[in-house]
Amino acid sequence: MNSRLSVWQCSAGRLAALAGAATMFLIQPPADCWPLAWLAPLPWLWLVARSPAAAAAAPVSGRFLWLAGFLHWLATIHWLRLPHPATAIGWLLLSAYLACYLPLFIWLARRLIGRWRWPLVVAAPVAWMACEQLRGWLLGGFTFGRLGHTQWRWIELLQLADVAGAVGLGGLVMLVSAAGYGLVACCLVPGGQSRPPGRRVVVWQLLMAGSLLLAAVAYGRWRLTTAPVPAGKPLEVLLVQGSIDTELKHDPAAVTDVTRHYDELTRAGLAGGPRPDLIVWPETMWRVGLLEIDPAEQLPASLIETMLSEAETAGPTALSAEQQQARCRARLEAERLEPLATYAKSYGSHWLVGVDKQRITPQVTAGFENFNMAVLLDAEGRLVGEYAKMHPVMFGEYVPLADRFPWLYRLTPLPTGLTAGRKPLLASVAGRRLTATICYETALPGAIRSLVRQCRQADGGPDLIANLTNDGWFWGSSELDMHLTAAIFRAVEVRTPIVIAANTGFSASIDGCGRLLARGPRRATATLRVAVQPDGRPTLWLAWGSLLPGLCIAIGLAVTLEGWVRRDSLKGVA
C-alpha cells in the first residue's frame, strides 16, 4: 500500500511539474489567457509547499523539473527557430538555459520555507522575483515571457511598474497565487502531502494579498491622475510599417524593391493629411549602408585617382597628400549619404531611418567595424543626429571575442558582427527632445533606464523614444506580441512615450501611462499617424532601478550560503 502511495505521489509530482509548464505557457502569447496568470503557478506552488516527508517519499528530481521547464520554454519561444535553420540550435540552447530557473525557483522557495520558516506567501514571490531578475541580468538578459507581462491590459495595475518594474508586478501575481494556494490546500490537499496553514493563517494571508493588490490598483489609479495635461502642440509622427520577408531584405538584388516598397508607403501616408513633424522607418530598411573612414586609414593611390580630379592630384593646384586623403574620405562618405538626403528633401520632414554603417579603421583586427544605425535627417536633407545600437544581441548580432578572432564567425551563420554604439541620440524635432533605440533594446529595462537618465542629465529629455525594429525574422509569430509588451512596460517604468516602427509589425504608439494608443497589423503594411504628448514624470524605478528584485537575489544568496556554512560547521564538529 505504501509503495502504491509513493508511486502515486511521485506521478502526481511529475504531473504537477508538467501541468505548471502548460498553464504558464497558456498565459503567454499566442494563447494569451492572461486572466489565468493568477492561477497558473498553482501546480508549481504545490511542489514548493509539499511537506518534507512527502517530498522525501516521492521526490521530483531536479532533472525532471528542468525537463518541465525545458518543454515550457520550447513552446513559449518557439519563434526563435524561424529566422534561420541555425537558430533552431539557439532555440534549443536558450530553452535549456532558461529551464534551469524552474528547479532553482522551487529549491529557493522550499529553502526559505524550511530554513527560515517563511510562509509560502512570502517565500514564493521572493524566490520568483530573484529568478526572473537573474535571467534579466545574466548572459545579456532575456526578459520575454515574464509573469508580470501578462497584466499589461490591466492599466491600473500596470502603473506599479514605475516602482518595481515587470519583475515586481510578477512578484505580486505570484504572491496572490500563493495566497490562493493556501486556501486550496487548506480545503482540498491532504495534510500528508503538503503543509497547509491553519484556517486563521489562510484568512490573514488572503487579506494581506487582497490588501496589497487593492493598494497596487489604488496606486495605479492615482498615478493615472498625475499624467501631465497636454500642453502645446503634440509631435506629429508618421510610422511606416512595411512587410518585407527577411530573405528579401538580405537579397542584394532586392535593394531597389525594399526602398520602393517603403517609399510608396511613406508617400501614401503623407498624402493622408498634413505633413508630420517626423517620419520613422524601421530598422535597416534603408539598404545602402553608410560609410565612415578613420583618418588613420590610408586610402590607396588608385582610389584617390578615381575619386579626385586631375587638378586636385597634379599640377600647381594639387592638394597635399594629407588633403587628398581627407577629400577622398569625405567624397566616399558623402556618396553613400546623398541618396538618403534626396529622399529626406522630397518628404519635407525630419526622417528617422534605420541603416547599416561600416567604419573602416586600422585600429581593429578585422580592419572594419559594423554598426546598426538610426540616422536623423531634417527636411533639407542634412544629417542632424545618429545613433548606433548600444546593446547588440549576443550570438544574434555578435559573437563574443570575435572582434579579436574574426574566424569565429565562420562557425556561425553570421557573416560578421556588430560593434556596440557608445552614446545615445540627443536631438530636437519641432521643439521636442527625441532619442532612439533599436530592436531588442526595448526588452532591456536597465538599458532604457540608463538611456533616459543620460538624456535627462544632458538636456532634460527625452520627450519621446523612437524604437526602430525589424521583426520580419519571426513571420508574424508571438514574438511580435512579446516585443510590444516589453515596450509597454518600458514606457511606464521611465514615464516616456514610445513609438515603434516595425517591419511586419507591431508598429505602435504608447503613452507614458502604458496605454496602447495605436497599433499596426500583424505581418501586413500600414502607416500610422500618431500625436505624441510628452510625459517626463519622475519615477522610483528611475531612481533605484532593480533594487527590489536585487534584494530578492541577495536573500536567495544568503539562504544558500547559510546552508553551506551550516553544513561545513557540522562537518567540522563531526
Coordinates of C-alpha atoms in Angstrom, one line a residue:
M1 CA 0.0 0.0 0.0
N2 CA 2.8 2.4 0.9
S3 CA 4.6 1.6 -2.3
R4 CA 1.5 2.4 -4.3
L5 CA 1.1 5.7 -2.5
S6 CA 4.7 6.5 -3.1
V7 CA 4.2 5.8 -6.9
W8 CA 1.1 7.9 -6.9
Q9 CA 2.8 10.8 -5.1
C10 CA 5.8 10.7 -7.5
S11 CA 3.5 10.6 -10.5
A12 CA 1.5 13.5 -9.0
G13 CA 4.6 15.5 -8.5
R14 CA 5.7 15.0 -12.1
L15 CA 2.3 15.7 -13.4
A16 CA 2.3 19.0 -11.3
A17 CA 5.6 20.0 -12.9
L18 CA 4.3 19.4 -16.4
A19 CA 0.9 21.0 -15.6
G20 CA 2.6 24.1 -14.4
A21 CA 4.7 24.2 -17.6
A22 CA 1.4 24.0 -19.6
T23 CA -0.5 26.6 -17.6
M24 CA 2.4 29.1 -17.6
F25 CA 2.6 28.7 -21.4
L26 CA -1.1 29.3 -21.8
I27 CA -0.8 32.8 -20.1
Q28 CA 1.7 34.0 -22.7
P29 CA 1.2 34.7 -26.4
P30 CA 0.0 33.1 -28.6
A31 CA -2.7 31.6 -26.3
D32 CA -2.6 34.8 -24.2
C33 CA -5.1 33.6 -21.5
W34 CA -3.8 36.4 -19.3
P35 CA -6.5 36.3 -16.5
L36 CA -5.3 32.7 -15.8
A37 CA -2.0 34.1 -14.7
W38 CA -3.3 34.5 -11.1
L39 CA -3.9 30.7 -11.0
A40 CA -1.2 29.4 -13.4
P41 CA 1.6 28.9 -10.8
L42 CA -0.6 26.7 -8.6
P43 CA 0.9 23.4 -9.8
W44 CA 4.5 24.6 -9.1
L45 CA 3.4 26.0 -5.8
W46 CA 2.1 22.6 -4.8
L47 CA 5.7 21.3 -5.4
V48 CA 7.1 24.1 -3.3
A49 CA 4.6 23.5 -0.4
R50 CA 4.9 19.7 -0.1
S51 CA 5.8 18.6 3.3
P52 CA 9.4 17.3 3.8
A53 CA 8.0 13.8 4.4
A54 CA 6.0 13.8 1.1
A55 CA 8.9 15.2 -0.8
A56 CA 11.3 12.6 0.6
A57 CA 8.9 9.7 0.0
A58 CA 8.2 10.7 -3.6
P59 CA 10.9 13.2 -4.8
V60 CA 10.6 15.0 -8.1
S61 CA 14.2 15.2 -9.3
G62 CA 15.8 18.5 -10.3
R63 CA 16.3 16.9 -13.8
F64 CA 12.6 16.3 -14.2
L65 CA 11.9 19.9 -13.1
W66 CA 14.4 21.0 -15.6
L67 CA 12.7 18.9 -18.3
A68 CA 9.3 20.5 -17.5
G69 CA 11.0 24.0 -17.7
F70 CA 12.6 23.0 -21.0
L71 CA 9.3 21.9 -22.5
H72 CA 7.7 25.2 -21.3
W73 CA 10.4 27.3 -22.9
L74 CA 10.5 25.3 -26.1
A75 CA 6.8 26.2 -26.6
T76 CA 7.0 29.8 -25.3
I77 CA 9.9 30.9 -27.5
H78 CA 9.1 28.6 -30.5
W79 CA 9.6 31.6 -32.8
L80 CA 13.3 31.6 -32.2
R81 CA 13.6 28.7 -34.7
L82 CA 12.1 30.7 -37.6
P83 CA 14.8 33.1 -38.8
H84 CA 17.3 30.5 -40.0
P85 CA 17.9 26.8 -39.7
A86 CA 20.9 27.5 -37.5
T87 CA 18.8 29.5 -35.0
A88 CA 17.0 26.3 -34.1
I89 CA 20.2 25.4 -32.3
G90 CA 19.9 28.7 -30.4
W91 CA 16.3 27.9 -29.6
L92 CA 17.3 24.6 -28.0
L93 CA 20.2 26.1 -26.1
L94 CA 18.3 29.1 -24.8
S95 CA 15.4 26.9 -23.8
A96 CA 17.8 24.6 -22.0
Y97 CA 19.4 27.5 -20.1
L98 CA 16.0 29.1 -19.2
A99 CA 14.8 25.7 -17.9
C100 CA 17.3 25.9 -15.1
Y101 CA 15.3 28.6 -13.4
L102 CA 12.3 26.3 -12.6
P103 CA 14.3 23.9 -10.3
L104 CA 16.1 27.0 -8.9
F105 CA 12.8 28.7 -8.0
I106 CA 11.4 25.6 -6.3
W107 CA 14.6 24.9 -4.5
L108 CA 15.0 28.5 -3.3
A109 CA 11.3 28.8 -2.2
R110 CA 11.5 25.4 -0.3
R111 CA 14.7 26.5 1.4
L112 CA 13.2 29.8 2.6
I113 CA 10.3 27.8 4.0
G114 CA 12.4 25.1 5.5
R115 CA 15.4 27.1 6.8
W116 CA 13.9 30.4 7.6
R117 CA 10.4 29.3 8.3
W118 CA 8.9 31.8 5.9
P119 CA 5.3 31.3 4.8
L120 CA 4.7 30.3 1.2
V121 CA 3.0 33.6 0.5
V122 CA 6.3 35.3 1.1
A123 CA 8.9 32.7 0.1
A124 CA 7.3 32.1 -3.4
P125 CA 7.3 35.7 -4.6
V126 CA 10.8 36.4 -3.3
A127 CA 12.2 33.3 -5.0
W128 CA 10.3 34.0 -8.2
M129 CA 11.5 37.6 -8.4
A130 CA 15.1 36.5 -7.7
C131 CA 14.9 34.1 -10.6
E132 CA 13.3 36.5 -13.0
Q133 CA 15.8 39.2 -12.2
L134 CA 18.7 36.8 -12.6
R135 CA 17.6 35.8 -16.1
G136 CA 17.2 39.5 -16.9
W137 CA 20.8 40.1 -15.9
L138 CA 22.8 37.1 -16.9
L139 CA 24.2 36.5 -20.4
G140 CA 23.0 39.9 -21.7
G141 CA 19.5 39.3 -20.2
F142 CA 16.4 37.6 -21.6
T143 CA 13.2 39.2 -20.3
F144 CA 10.4 37.9 -22.6
G145 CA 7.8 35.8 -21.0
R146 CA 7.8 37.3 -17.6
L147 CA 4.8 36.7 -15.3
G148 CA 4.1 40.4 -14.9
H149 CA 3.9 40.9 -18.6
T150 CA 0.6 39.1 -18.7
Q151 CA -1.1 42.0 -17.0
W152 CA -0.3 44.8 -19.4
R153 CA -4.0 45.2 -20.3
W154 CA -4.9 45.9 -16.6
I155 CA -3.9 49.6 -16.9
E156 CA -4.3 50.5 -13.2
L157 CA -2.1 47.6 -12.1
L158 CA 0.4 48.3 -14.8
Q159 CA 1.3 51.6 -13.2
L160 CA 3.1 49.6 -10.4
A161 CA 5.9 49.1 -13.0
D162 CA 7.2 52.6 -12.3
V163 CA 8.1 51.4 -8.8
A164 CA 9.2 47.8 -9.1
G165 CA 9.3 47.1 -12.9
A166 CA 7.8 44.0 -14.6
V167 CA 9.6 41.7 -12.1
G168 CA 7.9 43.4 -9.1
L169 CA 4.5 43.1 -10.8
G170 CA 5.2 39.4 -11.4
G171 CA 6.0 39.1 -7.8
L172 CA 2.6 40.5 -6.8
V173 CA 0.9 38.0 -9.1
M174 CA 2.9 35.1 -7.5
L175 CA 2.0 36.4 -4.0
V176 CA -1.7 36.4 -4.8
S177 CA -1.4 33.0 -6.4
A178 CA 0.4 31.7 -3.3
A179 CA -2.4 33.1 -1.0
G180 CA -4.9 31.3 -3.2
Y181 CA -2.9 28.1 -3.0
G182 CA -3.2 28.3 0.8
L183 CA -6.9 28.4 0.6
V184 CA -7.0 25.4 -1.8
A185 CA -4.5 23.5 0.3
C186 CA -6.5 24.1 3.5
C187 CA -9.7 22.9 1.9
L188 CA -8.6 20.1 -0.5
V189 CA -5.0 18.9 -0.2
P190 CA -4.4 16.0 2.2
G191 CA -2.2 17.1 5.1
G192 CA 0.5 14.4 4.5
Q193 CA 1.3 15.7 1.1
S194 CA 1.7 19.4 1.8
R195 CA 2.0 21.9 4.6
P196 CA -1.4 23.6 4.6
P197 CA -1.6 26.5 7.0
G198 CA -4.3 26.8 9.6
R199 CA -7.6 28.5 8.6
R200 CA -6.8 31.6 10.6
V201 CA -3.5 31.9 8.8
V202 CA -5.1 31.4 5.5
V203 CA -7.6 34.2 6.2
W204 CA -4.8 36.5 7.1
Q205 CA -2.8 35.6 4.1
L206 CA -5.8 36.2 1.8
L207 CA -6.4 39.5 3.5
M208 CA -2.8 40.5 3.1
A209 CA -2.7 39.5 -0.6
G210 CA -6.0 41.3 -1.3
S211 CA -4.9 44.4 0.5
L212 CA -1.6 44.5 -1.5
L213 CA -3.5 44.0 -4.7
L214 CA -6.0 46.7 -3.8
A215 CA -3.2 49.1 -2.8
A216 CA -1.4 48.4 -6.2
V217 CA -4.6 49.2 -8.1
A218 CA -5.3 52.3 -5.9
Y219 CA -1.7 53.5 -6.6
G220 CA -2.3 52.9 -10.3
R221 CA -5.5 54.9 -10.3
W222 CA -3.8 57.8 -8.5
R223 CA -0.8 57.6 -10.8
L224 CA -3.1 57.9 -13.9
T225 CA -4.5 61.1 -12.4
T226 CA -0.9 62.6 -12.3
A227 CA -0.4 62.3 -16.0
P228 CA 0.5 65.8 -17.3
V229 CA -2.2 67.8 -19.0
P230 CA -1.3 68.2 -22.7
A231 CA 0.4 71.5 -23.3
G232 CA 1.4 72.9 -26.6
K233 CA 1.2 71.2 -30.0
P234 CA 1.8 67.5 -29.9
L235 CA 4.6 65.9 -32.0
E236 CA 3.0 64.6 -35.2
V237 CA 4.7 61.3 -36.2
L238 CA 4.2 59.1 -39.2
L239 CA 5.2 55.4 -38.5
V240 CA 5.8 53.5 -41.7
Q241 CA 5.3 49.7 -41.4
G242 CA 6.2 47.6 -44.4
S243 CA 6.1 43.9 -44.7
I244 CA 9.4 42.6 -46.1
D245 CA 10.4 39.0 -45.7
T246 CA 13.8 38.6 -44.1
E247 CA 15.2 36.6 -47.1
L248 CA 14.2 39.5 -49.4
K249 CA 15.8 42.0 -47.2
H250 CA 19.1 40.2 -47.5
D251 CA 18.9 39.7 -51.2
P252 CA 21.4 42.2 -52.7
A253 CA 19.3 42.4 -55.9
A254 CA 16.2 43.5 -53.8
V255 CA 17.6 46.8 -52.5
T256 CA 15.6 48.8 -55.0
D257 CA 12.4 46.8 -54.2
V258 CA 12.7 47.4 -50.5
T259 CA 13.3 51.1 -51.0
R260 CA 10.4 51.4 -53.4
H261 CA 8.1 49.5 -51.0
Y262 CA 8.8 51.8 -48.1
D263 CA 8.9 55.0 -50.2
E264 CA 5.4 54.2 -51.7
L265 CA 4.0 53.6 -48.2
T266 CA 5.6 56.8 -47.0
R267 CA 4.2 58.9 -49.8
A268 CA 0.8 57.4 -49.3
G269 CA 0.9 58.2 -45.6
L270 CA 2.0 61.8 -46.4
A271 CA -1.0 62.2 -48.8
G272 CA -3.4 61.3 -46.0
G273 CA -3.1 64.6 -44.1
P274 CA -0.9 67.5 -43.1
R275 CA 2.9 67.0 -43.2
P276 CA 4.1 65.3 -40.0
D277 CA 7.0 66.6 -37.9
L278 CA 8.7 63.2 -38.0
I279 CA 8.7 60.2 -40.3
V280 CA 10.1 56.9 -38.9
W281 CA 11.2 53.9 -40.9
P282 CA 12.1 50.5 -39.2
E283 CA 15.5 49.1 -38.5
T284 CA 17.8 48.7 -41.5
M285 CA 15.1 49.3 -44.1
W286 CA 17.4 51.7 -46.0
R287 CA 19.5 49.0 -47.6
V288 CA 22.5 51.0 -48.9
G289 CA 24.9 51.2 -46.0
L290 CA 26.6 54.3 -44.9
L291 CA 30.4 54.6 -44.7
E292 CA 32.8 56.2 -42.3
I293 CA 36.6 56.1 -42.8
D294 CA 39.0 56.6 -40.0
P295 CA 41.5 59.4 -40.7
A296 CA 44.2 56.9 -39.7
E297 CA 43.2 54.7 -42.6
Q298 CA 45.5 55.3 -45.6
L299 CA 43.5 55.0 -48.8
P300 CA 45.2 53.5 -51.9
A301 CA 46.5 55.8 -54.6
S302 CA 44.4 54.1 -57.2
L303 CA 41.2 55.0 -55.3
I304 CA 42.3 58.6 -54.8
E305 CA 42.9 59.0 -58.6
T306 CA 39.4 57.6 -59.2
M307 CA 37.7 59.9 -56.8
L308 CA 39.6 63.1 -57.3
S309 CA 40.1 65.3 -60.4
E310 CA 43.4 65.7 -62.1
A311 CA 43.6 69.3 -60.9
E312 CA 43.3 68.0 -57.3
T313 CA 46.1 65.4 -57.7
A314 CA 48.6 67.0 -60.0
G315 CA 49.9 70.4 -61.2
P316 CA 50.0 73.7 -59.4
T317 CA 46.6 73.3 -57.8
A318 CA 47.3 69.8 -56.5
L319 CA 46.4 69.1 -52.9
S320 CA 48.9 67.8 -50.4
A321 CA 48.8 64.1 -49.8
E322 CA 47.1 64.6 -46.5
Q323 CA 44.4 66.8 -48.1
Q324 CA 43.9 64.3 -50.9
Q325 CA 43.2 61.6 -48.3
A326 CA 40.8 63.8 -46.4
R327 CA 38.9 64.9 -49.5
C328 CA 38.7 61.3 -50.8
R329 CA 37.3 60.1 -47.5
A330 CA 34.7 62.9 -47.5
R331 CA 33.5 62.1 -51.0
L332 CA 33.3 58.4 -50.3
E333 CA 31.2 59.1 -47.2
A334 CA 29.0 61.7 -49.0
E335 CA 28.4 59.3 -51.9
R336 CA 26.5 56.9 -49.5
L337 CA 24.7 59.7 -47.7
E338 CA 23.5 61.7 -50.7
P339 CA 20.6 59.3 -51.7
L340 CA 19.2 59.5 -48.2
A341 CA 19.4 63.3 -48.3
T342 CA 17.5 63.3 -51.6
Y343 CA 14.6 61.3 -50.1
A344 CA 14.5 63.4 -47.0
K345 CA 14.2 66.5 -49.0
S346 CA 11.3 65.0 -51.0
Y347 CA 9.5 64.1 -47.8
G348 CA 9.9 67.6 -46.4
S349 CA 10.0 66.4 -42.8
H350 CA 12.5 65.1 -40.3
W351 CA 13.2 61.5 -41.1
L352 CA 14.5 58.8 -38.7
V353 CA 15.6 55.8 -40.7
G354 CA 17.4 52.5 -39.9
V355 CA 20.5 51.8 -41.9
D356 CA 23.8 49.8 -41.6
K357 CA 27.1 51.6 -41.3
Q358 CA 30.6 50.4 -41.8
R359 CA 33.6 52.1 -40.3
I360 CA 36.9 51.4 -42.0
T361 CA 39.7 51.6 -39.4
P362 CA 43.2 50.1 -38.9
Q363 CA 42.6 50.1 -35.1
V364 CA 40.7 46.8 -35.1
T365 CA 41.9 43.3 -36.2
A366 CA 39.3 42.9 -38.9
G367 CA 40.0 46.3 -40.4
F368 CA 36.4 47.5 -40.1
E369 CA 33.5 47.8 -37.7
N370 CA 29.8 47.4 -38.4
F371 CA 27.0 49.4 -36.8
N372 CA 23.3 49.1 -36.7
M373 CA 22.2 52.7 -37.0
A374 CA 19.3 55.1 -36.7
V375 CA 20.0 58.3 -38.6
L376 CA 18.0 61.5 -38.4
L377 CA 17.8 63.9 -41.3
D378 CA 16.0 67.2 -41.5
A379 CA 13.7 68.5 -44.2
E380 CA 16.7 69.9 -46.0
G381 CA 18.4 66.5 -46.1
R382 CA 21.0 67.4 -43.5
L383 CA 22.2 64.8 -41.1
V384 CA 21.3 66.1 -37.7
G385 CA 21.8 63.1 -35.5
E386 CA 22.7 59.4 -35.4
Y387 CA 22.5 56.5 -33.1
A388 CA 24.4 53.2 -33.2
K389 CA 22.8 50.3 -31.3
M390 CA 24.4 50.1 -27.9
H391 CA 23.2 46.7 -26.9
P392 CA 23.7 44.1 -29.7
V393 CA 22.2 40.6 -29.1
M394 CA 24.8 38.0 -28.2
F395 CA 25.0 35.3 -30.9
G396 CA 22.3 37.0 -32.8
E397 CA 24.3 40.1 -33.8
Y398 CA 27.8 39.4 -32.5
V399 CA 29.9 36.6 -31.2
P400 CA 31.9 37.2 -28.0
L401 CA 35.7 37.7 -28.7
A402 CA 35.2 37.7 -32.4
D403 CA 36.4 41.3 -32.6
R404 CA 39.9 39.8 -31.8
F405 CA 39.4 36.4 -33.5
P406 CA 37.2 37.1 -36.6
W407 CA 37.5 33.4 -37.7
L408 CA 34.9 32.7 -35.0
Y409 CA 32.2 34.0 -37.4
R410 CA 33.0 31.1 -39.7
L411 CA 31.5 28.8 -37.1
T412 CA 28.1 30.6 -37.2
P413 CA 25.6 31.7 -39.9
L414 CA 26.6 35.4 -39.2
P415 CA 28.8 36.8 -41.9
T416 CA 30.1 39.4 -39.4
G417 CA 29.1 41.0 -36.2
L418 CA 28.0 44.4 -34.8
T419 CA 30.1 46.8 -32.8
A420 CA 28.2 48.4 -29.9
G421 CA 27.5 52.1 -30.1
R422 CA 28.8 54.4 -27.4
K423 CA 26.3 57.3 -27.0
P424 CA 22.6 58.0 -27.2
L425 CA 20.8 60.1 -29.8
L426 CA 20.1 63.6 -28.4
A427 CA 18.1 65.5 -31.0
S428 CA 15.3 68.1 -31.2
V429 CA 12.3 67.8 -33.6
A430 CA 9.7 70.5 -33.7
G431 CA 10.8 71.6 -30.2
R432 CA 10.5 68.1 -28.7
R433 CA 13.5 66.1 -27.5
L434 CA 14.0 62.8 -29.3
T435 CA 16.1 59.7 -28.6
A436 CA 16.1 56.3 -30.3
T437 CA 16.6 52.6 -29.6
I438 CA 16.8 49.7 -32.0
C439 CA 15.0 46.4 -31.8
Y440 CA 15.5 44.3 -28.7
E441 CA 16.8 47.2 -26.6
T442 CA 13.2 47.9 -25.5
A443 CA 13.3 44.5 -23.8
L444 CA 16.2 45.6 -21.6
P445 CA 14.8 47.5 -18.6
G446 CA 18.2 48.6 -17.4
A447 CA 19.3 49.8 -20.8
I448 CA 16.2 52.0 -21.2
R449 CA 16.5 53.3 -17.6
S450 CA 20.2 54.3 -18.3
L451 CA 19.3 55.9 -21.6
V452 CA 16.6 58.1 -20.1
R453 CA 18.7 59.1 -17.1
Q454 CA 21.5 60.0 -19.5
C455 CA 19.1 62.1 -21.6
R456 CA 17.6 63.9 -18.7
Q457 CA 21.0 64.8 -17.3
A458 CA 22.1 66.1 -20.7
D459 CA 19.1 68.1 -22.0
G460 CA 16.2 67.4 -19.7
G461 CA 14.6 64.9 -22.1
P462 CA 13.6 62.8 -23.8
D463 CA 10.1 63.7 -24.7
L464 CA 9.9 60.7 -27.0
I465 CA 11.7 57.4 -27.5
A466 CA 11.5 56.1 -31.1
N467 CA 12.2 52.3 -31.5
L468 CA 13.2 51.0 -34.9
T469 CA 12.6 47.3 -35.2
N470 CA 12.7 44.6 -37.8
D471 CA 10.6 41.6 -36.7
G472 CA 10.3 40.2 -40.2
W473 CA 12.6 37.4 -38.9
F474 CA 9.7 35.9 -37.0
W475 CA 6.9 35.6 -39.6
G476 CA 4.1 37.2 -37.6
S477 CA 4.6 34.8 -34.6
S478 CA 4.0 35.5 -30.9
E479 CA 7.4 37.2 -30.7
L480 CA 5.7 40.3 -32.0
D481 CA 3.3 40.3 -29.1
M482 CA 6.1 39.8 -26.5
H483 CA 8.3 42.5 -28.0
L484 CA 5.4 45.0 -27.9
T485 CA 4.6 44.1 -24.3
A486 CA 8.1 44.8 -23.3
A487 CA 7.9 48.3 -24.8
I488 CA 4.7 49.0 -22.9
F489 CA 6.4 48.2 -19.6
R490 CA 9.4 50.4 -20.6
A491 CA 7.1 53.4 -21.3
V492 CA 5.6 53.1 -17.8
E493 CA 8.9 52.5 -16.0
V494 CA 10.5 55.7 -17.3
R495 CA 7.2 57.6 -18.0
T496 CA 8.2 58.4 -21.5
P497 CA 6.1 57.9 -24.6
I498 CA 7.4 55.3 -27.1
V499 CA 6.7 55.0 -30.8
I500 CA 7.7 51.9 -32.7
A501 CA 8.2 51.5 -36.4
A502 CA 8.5 47.8 -37.0
N503 CA 8.9 45.8 -40.2
T504 CA 6.0 43.3 -40.4
G505 CA 4.6 44.7 -37.1
F506 CA 3.8 45.7 -34.5
S507 CA 4.3 49.4 -35.1
A508 CA 2.7 51.2 -32.2
S509 CA 2.3 54.4 -30.2
I510 CA 2.4 54.0 -26.3
D511 CA 1.9 56.9 -23.9
G512 CA 3.7 57.4 -20.6
C513 CA 0.9 55.5 -18.8
G514 CA 1.5 52.4 -20.9
R515 CA -1.7 52.9 -22.9
L516 CA -1.6 51.4 -26.4
L517 CA -2.9 54.3 -28.5
A518 CA -2.3 52.8 -31.9
R519 CA -1.0 49.5 -33.2
G520 CA -0.3 48.3 -36.7
P521 CA -1.4 44.9 -38.1
R522 CA 0.5 41.6 -37.9
R523 CA 2.6 40.9 -40.9
A524 CA 1.0 43.5 -43.1
T525 CA 1.7 47.0 -44.2
A526 CA 0.4 50.2 -42.5
T527 CA 1.1 53.8 -41.9
L528 CA 0.2 55.1 -38.5
R529 CA -0.3 58.9 -37.9
V530 CA 0.1 59.5 -34.2
A531 CA 0.2 62.6 -32.0
V532 CA 2.7 62.3 -29.1
Q533 CA 2.5 64.4 -25.9
P534 CA 5.5 64.3 -23.6
D535 CA 5.3 62.9 -20.1
G536 CA 8.5 63.1 -18.1
R537 CA 7.3 62.4 -14.6
P538 CA 9.9 61.2 -12.1
T539 CA 9.6 57.5 -11.1
L540 CA 11.0 55.4 -8.3
W541 CA 12.2 53.0 -11.0
L542 CA 14.4 55.6 -12.5
A543 CA 15.8 56.4 -9.0
W544 CA 16.5 52.9 -7.8
G545 CA 16.1 50.6 -10.8
S546 CA 16.2 46.9 -9.9
L547 CA 16.8 47.4 -6.2
L548 CA 13.8 45.5 -5.0
P549 CA 14.4 42.4 -7.2
G550 CA 18.1 42.7 -6.4
L551 CA 17.2 42.4 -2.7
C552 CA 15.4 39.2 -3.6
I553 CA 18.6 37.8 -5.2
A554 CA 20.5 38.8 -2.1
I555 CA 18.0 36.9 0.1
G556 CA 18.4 33.9 -2.2
L557 CA 22.2 34.1 -1.9
A558 CA 22.0 34.5 1.9
V559 CA 19.8 31.4 2.4
T560 CA 22.1 29.4 0.1
L561 CA 25.3 30.5 1.8
E562 CA 23.8 29.8 5.2
G563 CA 23.2 26.2 4.2
W564 CA 26.8 25.8 3.0
V565 CA 28.2 27.3 6.2
R566 CA 25.9 25.2 8.4
R567 CA 26.9 22.1 6.5
D568 CA 30.6 22.9 6.8
S569 CA 30.2 23.6 10.5
L570 CA 28.5 20.2 11.1
K571 CA 31.4 18.5 9.2
G572 CA 33.9 20.3 11.5
V573 CA 32.0 19.1 14.6
A574 CA 32.0 15.6 13.2

